[in-house]
Amino acid sequence: QVQLQQWGAGLLKPSETLSLTCAVSGGSFSGFYWSWIRQSPGKGLEWIGEINHSGTSDYNPSLKSRVTISVDTPKRQFSLKVSSVTAADTAVYFCARQNNDVDDAFDIWGQGTLVTVSS
Amino acid sequence: DIQMTQSPSSLSASVGDRVSFTCRASQNMSINMSWYQQKSGRAPKLLIFAASKLQNGVPSRFSGSGSGTDFTFTISGLQPEDFATYYCQQTYETPPLTFGGGTKVEIK
């Protein structure tokens, strides 16, 4: 059974860099794209970006200038960095698997990490 | 970007009711629509993909329909565990992948 386990710092000050990692257990790592998605308090879902096992990545243009997604295939992990955070980056961040067997929908999700940006 | 507009943003219903709500896309997106259920404090759960296909293990009371720009999600016989927020998402065009604003199904 495929599981995603994520972790990272939950409290940041403005201008700091957000850093989260997601580890994939079970199943194939190389056959999928792996995404980060966030949800601001009381708001909807925003796709941040994706990466595959070889490091091919794509980002939401609204965040592209501040976001880096990287992959460590031997460890079956992928990571998110968001630079120069502000209060607007306060959100629950999810990692998720994008599966072309289900029309590229997100079929497996991590548990979510609340990241709060506050001075 | 493909904008996704869900309506209504919330609705009240009783156990056993049949409920439907919609998602409208800002441009034609064929059948590349997915639907998710999210309960408070939890990650979203995939229910429907390719507009009408039921994800493995999802009860058959959930269904989806539509193509192009207009899509409908239906729960036939609402159960207590179905009270949640539902999101649509397009997989037609990236970047970016985009979600609707959600429809919250509440107990009447």
PDB file of C-alpha atoms in Angstrom:
ATOM      1  CA  GLN A   1       0.000   0.000   0.000  1.00  0.00           C
ATOM      2  CA  VAL A   2       1.396   3.355  -1.051  1.00  0.00           C
ATOM      3  CA  GLN A   3       1.761   5.925   1.710  1.00  0.00           C
ATOM      4  CA  LEU A   4       3.087   9.483   1.770  1.00  0.00           C
ATOM      5  CA  GLN A   5       4.652  10.783   4.989  1.00  0.00           C
ATOM      6  CA  GLN A   6       5.558  14.456   5.121  1.00  0.00           C
ATOM      7  CA  TRP A   7       7.403  16.644   7.578  1.00  0.00           C
ATOM      8  CA  GLY A   8       8.972  20.062   7.995  1.00  0.00           C
ATOM      9  CA  ALA A   9       9.054  23.208  10.092  1.00  0.00           C
ATOM     10  CA  GLY A  10       5.634  24.444  11.113  1.00  0.00           C
ATOM     11  CA  LEU A  11       6.402  27.975  12.292  1.00  0.00           C
ATOM     12  CA  LEU A  12       8.319  30.517  10.243  1.00  0.00           C
ATOM     13  CA  LYS A  13       9.023  34.220  10.389  1.00  0.00           C
ATOM     14  CA  PRO A  14       8.403  36.501   7.400  1.00  0.00           C
ATOM     15  CA  SER A  15      11.227  36.374   4.817  1.00  0.00           C
ATOM     16  CA  GLU A  16      12.337  32.886   5.885  1.00  0.00           C
ATOM     17  CA  THR A  17      12.317  29.817   3.627  1.00  0.00           C
ATOM     18  CA  LEU A  18       9.662  27.136   3.989  1.00  0.00           C
ATOM     19  CA  SER A  19      11.043  23.621   3.664  1.00  0.00           C
ATOM     20  CA  LEU A  20       9.004  20.403   3.566  1.00  0.00           C
ATOM     21  CA  THR A  21       9.826  16.830   2.569  1.00  0.00           C
ATOM     22  CA  CYS A  22       7.566  13.951   1.547  1.00  0.00           C
ATOM     23  CA  ALA A  23       8.644  10.303   1.672  1.00  0.00           C
ATOM     24  CA  VAL A  24       6.967   7.646  -0.474  1.00  0.00           C
ATOM     25  CA  SER A  25       6.628   4.111   0.874  1.00  0.00           C
ATOM     26  CA  GLY A  26       5.317   1.169  -1.123  1.00  0.00           C
ATOM     27  CA  GLY A  27       4.626   0.977  -4.835  1.00  0.00           C
ATOM     28  CA  SER A  28       6.576   2.536  -7.666  1.00  0.00           C
ATOM     29  CA  PHE A  29       8.307   5.885  -7.317  1.00  0.00           C
ATOM     30  CA  SER A  30       9.429   6.334 -10.896  1.00  0.00           C
ATOM     31  CA  GLY A  31       6.102   5.914 -12.641  1.00  0.00           C
ATOM     32  CA  PHE A  32       4.413   9.043 -11.344  1.00  0.00           C
ATOM     33  CA  TYR A  33       4.506  12.786 -10.933  1.00  0.00           C
ATOM     34  CA  TRP A  34       4.604  14.000  -7.327  1.00  0.00           C
ATOM     35  CA  SER A  35       2.964  17.280  -6.360  1.00  0.00           C
ATOM     36  CA  TRP A  36       2.684  19.823  -3.591  1.00  0.00           C
ATOM     37  CA  ILE A  37      -0.698  21.435  -2.918  1.00  0.00           C
ATOM     38  CA  ARG A  38      -1.631  23.938  -0.247  1.00  0.00           C
ATOM     39  CA  GLN A  39      -4.807  25.087   1.459  1.00  0.00           C
ATOM     40  CA  SER A  40      -4.991  28.431   3.230  1.00  0.00           C
ATOM     41  CA  PRO A  41      -7.122  28.557   6.404  1.00  0.00           C
ATOM     42  CA  GLY A  42     -10.760  28.270   5.456  1.00  0.00           C
ATOM     43  CA  LYS A  43      -9.920  28.432   1.758  1.00  0.00           C
ATOM     44  CA  GLY A  44      -9.702  26.148  -1.222  1.00  0.00           C
ATOM     45  CA  LEU A  45      -6.870  24.122  -2.729  1.00  0.00           C
ATOM     46  CA  GLU A  46      -3.945  25.570  -4.675  1.00  0.00           C
ATOM     47  CA  TRP A  47      -1.564  23.447  -6.719  1.00  0.00           C
ATOM     48  CA  ILE A  48       2.053  24.532  -6.172  1.00  0.00           C
ATOM     49  CA  GLY A  49       3.992  22.292  -8.524  1.00  0.00           C
ATOM     50  CA  GLU A  50       5.164  18.793  -9.428  1.00  0.00           C
ATOM     51  CA  ILE A  51       8.232  16.703 -10.116  1.00  0.00           C
ATOM     52  CA  ASN A  52       9.014  13.220 -11.398  1.00  0.00           C
ATOM     53  CA  HIS A  53      11.769  10.773 -10.511  1.00  0.00           C
ATOM     54  CA  SER A  54      14.192  12.205 -13.044  1.00  0.00           C
ATOM     55  CA  GLY A  55      13.771  15.760 -11.778  1.00  0.00           C
ATOM     56  CA  THR A  56      11.472  17.115 -14.471  1.00  0.00           C
ATOM     57  CA  SER A  57       9.405  19.743 -12.702  1.00  0.00           C
ATOM     58  CA  ASP A  58       6.650  22.257 -13.348  1.00  0.00           C
ATOM     59  CA  TYR A  59       5.271  25.055 -11.214  1.00  0.00           C
ATOM     60  CA  ASN A  60       2.226  27.207 -10.730  1.00  0.00           C
ATOM     61  CA  PRO A  61       3.143  30.484 -12.478  1.00  0.00           C
ATOM     62  CA  SER A  62       1.725  32.426  -9.514  1.00  0.00           C
ATOM     63  CA  LEU A  63       4.408  30.972  -7.232  1.00  0.00           C
ATOM     64  CA  LYS A  64       7.155  29.997  -9.657  1.00  0.00           C
ATOM     65  CA  SER A  65       9.591  32.758  -8.707  1.00  0.00           C
ATOM     66  CA  ARG A  66       9.746  31.584  -5.074  1.00  0.00           C
ATOM     67  CA  VAL A  67       9.279  27.810  -5.336  1.00  0.00           C
ATOM     68  CA  THR A  68      11.736  24.969  -5.850  1.00  0.00           C
ATOM     69  CA  ILE A  69      10.715  21.322  -5.882  1.00  0.00           C
ATOM     70  CA  SER A  70      13.492  18.732  -5.803  1.00  0.00           C
ATOM     71  CA  VAL A  71      13.682  14.944  -5.772  1.00  0.00           C
ATOM     72  CA  ASP A  72      15.921  12.333  -4.158  1.00  0.00           C
ATOM     73  CA  THR A  73      15.009   9.171  -6.048  1.00  0.00           C
ATOM     74  CA  PRO A  74      17.222   6.688  -4.127  1.00  0.00           C
ATOM     75  CA  LYS A  75      15.535   7.851  -0.906  1.00  0.00           C
ATOM     76  CA  ARG A  76      12.089   7.991  -2.589  1.00  0.00           C
ATOM     77  CA  GLN A  77      11.618  11.527  -1.332  1.00  0.00           C
ATOM     78  CA  PHE A  78      10.683  14.868  -2.832  1.00  0.00           C
ATOM     79  CA  SER A  79      10.914  18.293  -1.245  1.00  0.00           C
ATOM     80  CA  LEU A  80       9.422  21.752  -1.407  1.00  0.00           C
ATOM     81  CA  LYS A  81      11.105  25.066  -0.720  1.00  0.00           C
ATOM     82  CA  VAL A  82       9.305  28.390  -0.764  1.00  0.00           C
ATOM     83  CA  SER A  83      11.496  31.437  -0.267  1.00  0.00           C
ATOM     84  CA  SER A  84      10.676  34.821   1.244  1.00  0.00           C
ATOM     85  CA  VAL A  85       7.503  33.660   2.935  1.00  0.00           C
ATOM     86  CA  THR A  86       4.825  36.074   4.136  1.00  0.00           C
ATOM     87  CA  ALA A  87       1.627  35.628   6.123  1.00  0.00           C
ATOM     88  CA  ALA A  88      -0.090  34.802   2.825  1.00  0.00           C
ATOM     89  CA  ASP A  89       1.899  31.556   2.725  1.00  0.00           C
ATOM     90  CA  THR A  90       0.268  30.348   5.943  1.00  0.00           C
ATOM     91  CA  ALA A  91      -1.521  27.160   4.933  1.00  0.00           C
ATOM     92  CA  VAL A  92      -1.747  23.412   5.281  1.00  0.00           C
ATOM     93  CA  TYR A  93       0.651  21.920   2.750  1.00  0.00           C
ATOM     94  CA  PHE A  94      -0.043  18.498   1.242  1.00  0.00           C
ATOM     95  CA  CYS A  95       2.105  16.239  -0.880  1.00  0.00           C
ATOM     96  CA  ALA A  96       0.236  14.031  -3.349  1.00  0.00           C
ATOM     97  CA  ARG A  97       0.690  11.490  -6.126  1.00  0.00           C
ATOM     98  CA  GLN A  98      -0.576  12.258  -9.600  1.00  0.00           C
ATOM     99  CA  ASN A  99      -1.626   9.046 -11.349  1.00  0.00           C
ATOM    100  CA  ASN A 100      -2.278   8.769 -15.063  1.00  0.00           C
ATOM    101  CA  ASP A 101      -4.290   5.602 -14.408  1.00  0.00           C
ATOM    102  CA  VAL A 102      -6.923   7.933 -12.955  1.00  0.00           C
ATOM    103  CA  ASP A 103      -6.702  10.683 -15.547  1.00  0.00           C
ATOM    104  CA  ASP A 104      -3.812  12.406 -13.746  1.00  0.00           C
ATOM    105  CA  ALA A 105      -5.884  13.010 -10.617  1.00  0.00           C
ATOM    106  CA  PHE A 106      -4.314  12.996  -7.148  1.00  0.00           C
ATOM    107  CA  ASP A 107      -5.040   9.533  -5.765  1.00  0.00           C
ATOM    108  CA  ILE A 108      -2.722   9.383  -2.757  1.00  0.00           C
ATOM    109  CA  TRP A 109      -2.152  12.250  -0.318  1.00  0.00           C
ATOM    110  CA  GLY A 110       0.113  12.951   2.610  1.00  0.00           C
ATOM    111  CA  GLN A 111      -1.345  13.837   5.974  1.00  0.00           C
ATOM    112  CA  GLY A 112      -0.745  17.554   5.588  1.00  0.00           C
ATOM    113  CA  THR A 113       1.541  19.958   7.453  1.00  0.00           C
ATOM    114  CA  LEU A 114       0.326  23.239   8.903  1.00  0.00           C
ATOM    115  CA  VAL A 115       2.822  25.998   8.201  1.00  0.00           C
ATOM    116  CA  THR A 116       2.269  29.283  10.012  1.00  0.00           C
ATOM    117  CA  VAL A 117       4.138  32.453   9.071  1.00  0.00           C
ATOM    118  CA  SER A 118       4.175  34.974  11.883  1.00  0.00           C
ATOM    119  CA  SER A 119       6.561  37.501  13.324  1.00  0.00           C
TER     120      SER A 119
ATOM    121  CA  ASP B   1      -5.412  29.304 -16.351  1.00  0.00           C
ATOM    122  CA  ILE B   2      -8.636  27.332 -16.387  1.00  0.00           C
ATOM    123  CA  GLN B   3     -10.929  28.822 -13.723  1.00  0.00           C
ATOM    124  CA  MET B   4     -13.268  26.418 -11.962  1.00  0.00           C
ATOM    125  CA  THR B   5     -16.491  27.779 -10.461  1.00  0.00           C
ATOM    126  CA  GLN B   6     -18.434  25.541  -8.103  1.00  0.00           C
ATOM    127  CA  SER B   7     -22.030  26.186  -7.084  1.00  0.00           C
ATOM    128  CA  PRO B   8     -23.523  26.400  -4.653  1.00  0.00           C
ATOM    129  CA  SER B   9     -20.763  27.090  -2.141  1.00  0.00           C
ATOM    130  CA  SER B  10     -22.804  25.309   0.502  1.00  0.00           C
ATOM    131  CA  LEU B  11     -26.031  23.390   0.818  1.00  0.00           C
ATOM    132  CA  SER B  12     -28.064  21.785   3.574  1.00  0.00           C
ATOM    133  CA  ALA B  13     -29.554  18.339   3.171  1.00  0.00           C
ATOM    134  CA  SER B  14     -30.898  15.413   5.159  1.00  0.00           C
ATOM    135  CA  VAL B  15     -29.746  11.821   5.367  1.00  0.00           C
ATOM    136  CA  GLY B  16     -31.239   9.931   2.451  1.00  0.00           C
ATOM    137  CA  ASP B  17     -31.530  12.970   0.181  1.00  0.00           C
ATOM    138  CA  ARG B  18     -30.242  13.066  -3.359  1.00  0.00           C
ATOM    139  CA  VAL B  19     -27.944  16.056  -3.754  1.00  0.00           C
ATOM    140  CA  SER B  20     -26.258  17.508  -6.803  1.00  0.00           C
ATOM    141  CA  PHE B  21     -23.939  20.417  -7.374  1.00  0.00           C
ATOM    142  CA  THR B  22     -22.012  21.745 -10.296  1.00  0.00           C
ATOM    143  CA  CYS B  23     -18.625  22.883 -11.496  1.00  0.00           C
ATOM    144  CA  ARG B  24     -18.220  25.157 -14.487  1.00  0.00           C
ATOM    145  CA  ALA B  25     -14.894  25.572 -16.280  1.00  0.00           C
ATOM    146  CA  SER B  26     -13.788  28.784 -17.985  1.00  0.00           C
ATOM    147  CA  GLN B  27     -12.921  26.840 -21.144  1.00  0.00           C
ATOM    148  CA  ASN B  28     -13.594  23.495 -22.773  1.00  0.00           C
ATOM    149  CA  MET B  29     -11.793  20.743 -20.872  1.00  0.00           C
ATOM    150  CA  SER B  30     -13.262  17.604 -22.434  1.00  0.00           C
ATOM    151  CA  ILE B  31     -13.858  15.113 -19.593  1.00  0.00           C
ATOM    152  CA  ASN B  32     -10.717  15.856 -17.621  1.00  0.00           C
ATOM    153  CA  MET B  33     -12.558  16.521 -14.367  1.00  0.00           C
ATOM    154  CA  SER B  34     -11.990  14.983 -10.947  1.00  0.00           C
ATOM    155  CA  TRP B  35     -13.978  15.271  -7.738  1.00  0.00           C
ATOM    156  CA  TYR B  36     -12.649  15.054  -4.182  1.00  0.00           C
ATOM    157  CA  GLN B  37     -14.198  14.816  -0.723  1.00  0.00           C
ATOM    158  CA  GLN B  38     -12.512  16.572   2.180  1.00  0.00           C
ATOM    159  CA  LYS B  39     -13.463  16.223   5.812  1.00  0.00           C
ATOM    160  CA  SER B  40     -12.313  18.686   8.436  1.00  0.00           C
ATOM    161  CA  GLY B  41      -8.603  18.387   9.206  1.00  0.00           C
ATOM    162  CA  ARG B  42      -8.047  15.639   6.655  1.00  0.00           C
ATOM    163  CA  ALA B  43      -6.490  15.389   3.216  1.00  0.00           C
ATOM    164  CA  PRO B  44      -8.839  15.321   0.226  1.00  0.00           C
ATOM    165  CA  LYS B  45      -9.949  11.917  -1.039  1.00  0.00           C
ATOM    166  CA  LEU B  46     -10.377  11.164  -4.743  1.00  0.00           C
ATOM    167  CA  LEU B  47     -13.912  10.020  -5.572  1.00  0.00           C
ATOM    168  CA  ILE B  48     -14.399  10.538  -9.319  1.00  0.00           C
ATOM    169  CA  PHE B  49     -11.943  10.921 -12.218  1.00  0.00           C
ATOM    170  CA  ALA B  50     -12.423  11.477 -15.954  1.00  0.00           C
ATOM    171  CA  ALA B  51     -15.748  13.165 -15.138  1.00  0.00           C
ATOM    172  CA  SER B  52     -17.684   9.982 -14.413  1.00  0.00           C
ATOM    173  CA  LYS B  53     -15.365   7.138 -13.403  1.00  0.00           C
ATOM    174  CA  LEU B  54     -15.593   5.925  -9.830  1.00  0.00           C
ATOM    175  CA  GLN B  55     -12.291   5.544  -7.977  1.00  0.00           C
ATOM    176  CA  ASN B  56     -11.663   2.064  -6.552  1.00  0.00           C
ATOM    177  CA  GLY B  57     -13.424   1.495  -3.244  1.00  0.00           C
ATOM    178  CA  VAL B  58     -15.730   4.513  -3.519  1.00  0.00           C
ATOM    179  CA  PRO B  59     -19.437   3.742  -2.914  1.00  0.00           C
ATOM    180  CA  SER B  60     -21.666   3.738  -5.973  1.00  0.00           C
ATOM    181  CA  ARG B  61     -23.975   6.394  -4.496  1.00  0.00           C
ATOM    182  CA  PHE B  62     -21.379   8.903  -5.712  1.00  0.00           C
ATOM    183  CA  SER B  63     -21.483   9.781  -9.402  1.00  0.00           C
ATOM    184  CA  GLY B  64     -20.282  12.407 -11.842  1.00  0.00           C
ATOM    185  CA  SER B  65     -21.327  13.568 -15.272  1.00  0.00           C
ATOM    186  CA  GLY B  66     -20.622  16.239 -17.830  1.00  0.00           C
ATOM    187  CA  SER B  67     -18.134  17.273 -20.457  1.00  0.00           C
ATOM    188  CA  GLY B  68     -16.775  20.440 -22.006  1.00  0.00           C
ATOM    189  CA  THR B  69     -17.390  23.201 -19.502  1.00  0.00           C
ATOM    190  CA  ASP B  70     -20.252  21.934 -17.325  1.00  0.00           C
ATOM    191  CA  PHE B  71     -19.981  19.113 -14.815  1.00  0.00           C
ATOM    192  CA  THR B  72     -22.265  17.704 -12.119  1.00  0.00           C
ATOM    193  CA  PHE B  73     -21.533  15.678  -8.994  1.00  0.00           C
ATOM    194  CA  THR B  74     -24.348  13.698  -7.378  1.00  0.00           C
ATOM    195  CA  ILE B  75     -24.788  11.785  -4.132  1.00  0.00           C
ATOM    196  CA  SER B  76     -27.767   9.442  -4.348  1.00  0.00           C
ATOM    197  CA  GLY B  77     -28.903   8.766  -0.823  1.00  0.00           C
ATOM    198  CA  LEU B  78     -26.842  10.972   1.463  1.00  0.00           C
ATOM    199  CA  GLN B  79     -25.209   9.130   4.363  1.00  0.00           C
ATOM    200  CA  PRO B  80     -24.020  10.657   7.666  1.00  0.00           C
ATOM    201  CA  GLU B  81     -20.396  10.193   6.644  1.00  0.00           C
ATOM    202  CA  ASP B  82     -20.953  12.200   3.441  1.00  0.00           C
ATOM    203  CA  PHE B  83     -21.195  15.546   5.198  1.00  0.00           C
ATOM    204  CA  ALA B  84     -18.003  17.199   3.999  1.00  0.00           C
ATOM    205  CA  THR B  85     -16.652  19.671   1.463  1.00  0.00           C
ATOM    206  CA  TYR B  86     -16.363  18.587  -2.160  1.00  0.00           C
ATOM    207  CA  TYR B  87     -13.910  20.016  -4.681  1.00  0.00           C
ATOM    208  CA  CYS B  88     -13.690  19.717  -8.425  1.00  0.00           C
ATOM    209  CA  GLN B  89     -10.321  19.799 -10.206  1.00  0.00           C
ATOM    210  CA  GLN B  90      -9.309  19.973 -13.837  1.00  0.00           C
ATOM    211  CA  THR B  91      -6.524  17.820 -15.261  1.00  0.00           C
ATOM    212  CA  TYR B  92      -6.919  19.123 -18.820  1.00  0.00           C
ATOM    213  CA  GLU B  93      -4.284  21.841 -18.779  1.00  0.00           C
ATOM    214  CA  THR B  94      -1.133  22.437 -16.770  1.00  0.00           C
ATOM    215  CA  PRO B  95       0.452  24.518 -15.470  1.00  0.00           C
ATOM    216  CA  PRO B  96      -1.413  25.205 -13.391  1.00  0.00           C
ATOM    217  CA  LEU B  97      -3.730  22.440 -12.320  1.00  0.00           C
ATOM    218  CA  THR B  98      -6.705  24.159 -10.729  1.00  0.00           C
ATOM    219  CA  PHE B  99      -9.435  23.397  -8.236  1.00  0.00           C
ATOM    220  CA  GLY B 100     -12.903  24.780  -7.682  1.00  0.00           C
ATOM    221  CA  GLY B 101     -13.731  26.716  -4.539  1.00  0.00           C
ATOM    222  CA  GLY B 102     -15.622  23.857  -2.942  1.00  0.00           C
ATOM    223  CA  THR B 103     -19.197  22.934  -2.031  1.00  0.00           C
ATOM    224  CA  LYS B 104     -19.838  22.279   1.652  1.00  0.00           C
ATOM    225  CA  VAL B 105     -22.592  19.740   2.310  1.00  0.00           C
ATOM    226  CA  GLU B 106     -24.126  20.364   5.733  1.00  0.00           C
ATOM    227  CA  ILE B 107     -26.759  18.616   7.792  1.00  0.00           C
ATOM    228  CA  LYS B 108     -30.206  20.181   7.624  1.00  0.00           C
TER     229      LYS B 108
END
